[in-house]
């Protein structure tokens, strides 16, 4: 072991996933995540990983461009980084620039941010990434999308007013949109496996939508979290005294000073945990597909969320707050067997990490140089030292401008 050789990368980005996984210490009543746990057992889990903005669009603009929101000028769901920086080399783009395949499917960049298939400069083909199977229909409290041969489901509201969430039961394949994302990801793996090994690393990004609203799960996953055993509502039900107003977005919740009703918060938690269990199953399908095609021995897997999610803590029911429930994310990096030093697999990294660090970490794993001179430098730092020896994982000299 010890990090020799350039690796390809399977990059799994999950929407709204809290670090409530068994591998992160969550109890069974909050998590059924055997596949992500197995990935963590052969990789390194970062205990204190944080997003730059607790909102999908700007978080993804930031982590995939490798620059902070103040540099990318993407802070919201209106702007994207290519408006002011059309020539920046994105994370997938750096693979393309050096002759590797840059492939993607699902929600990677936020839809239409940037438009035009998320930026043709990033991908190996203008037809990539394979777009969301149901663009815009997998979110919000709408009827679940229909697909021939797949069971239909009906949304069920969870309370009203401040919780305003909904969930629905789906067939054994799980949510339709993520099921199709996994199927299309497998076809992209077929493309990679069919090509002669040129020695150039490939990059495959897979964006899973759930557990984003509406919470969708199979009957089996709902049964794992019965109402009678649903976790209690949050201990910190309202925001602390003296909280600065900027720390909480009232668009997502009426008031941080009004607690979410216990019954509604409990039901939302149950539906969220069930939905996350289904996401774990899709992660398992992706990992199995990688191995089945003989790609696992040269591919690192990087899995993380785009931001966190609140389930009643501090009067919040979604994201867009500066509390840890909205900003802290799971981050697992698992190189292939034998790459890590002996005894490091299954390890922890207790220092602060940022999603800004994903770009330089993936580039380092693949043996690729940083973007060319003339572009703004990457703001993050490679986490490879933390993978190998636990070095460089402390807070160090991190500053608002990067390193």
Coordinates of C-alpha atoms in Angstrom, one line a residue, residues 54 162 236-240 242-260 310-327:
X54 CA -26.1 24.8 2.5
X162 CA -44.0 24.7 9.2
X236 CA -32.6 21.8 20.4
X237 CA -36.1 22.6 19.0
X238 CA -35.5 26.3 18.6
X239 CA -32.6 28.6 17.8
X240 CA -30.3 29.8 20.6
X242 CA -28.9 35.9 20.4
X243 CA -28.5 34.0 17.1
X244 CA -27.6 36.4 14.3
X245 CA -30.4 36.6 11.7
X246 CA -28.1 35.6 8.8
X247 CA -27.6 32.2 10.4
X248 CA -31.1 31.1 9.5
X249 CA -33.2 31.4 6.3
X250 CA -36.8 32.0 7.1
X251 CA -37.8 31.0 3.5
X252 CA -37.5 27.3 4.6
X253 CA -39.1 27.6 8.0
X254 CA -41.5 30.3 9.3
X255 CA -39.5 31.1 12.4
X256 CA -36.5 29.6 14.2
X257 CA -38.2 30.5 17.5
X258 CA -41.2 28.3 16.9
X259 CA -40.6 24.5 17.3
X260 CA -41.8 22.1 14.7
X310 CA -32.5 19.8 9.3
X311 CA -35.3 17.7 10.7
X312 CA -36.8 19.9 13.4
X313 CA -33.6 21.2 14.9
X314 CA -33.6 24.9 15.7
X315 CA -37.1 25.3 14.3
X316 CA -35.8 24.3 10.8
X317 CA -37.1 21.6 8.5
X318 CA -34.8 21.9 5.5
X319 CA -31.4 23.5 4.8
X320 CA -30.2 27.1 4.5
X321 CA -29.0 27.6 8.0
X322 CA -25.5 27.9 9.4
X323 CA -26.1 25.2 12.0
X324 CA -24.2 21.9 11.7
X325 CA -27.3 20.0 10.7
X326 CA -27.3 22.0 7.4
X327 CA -23.6 22.5 6.8

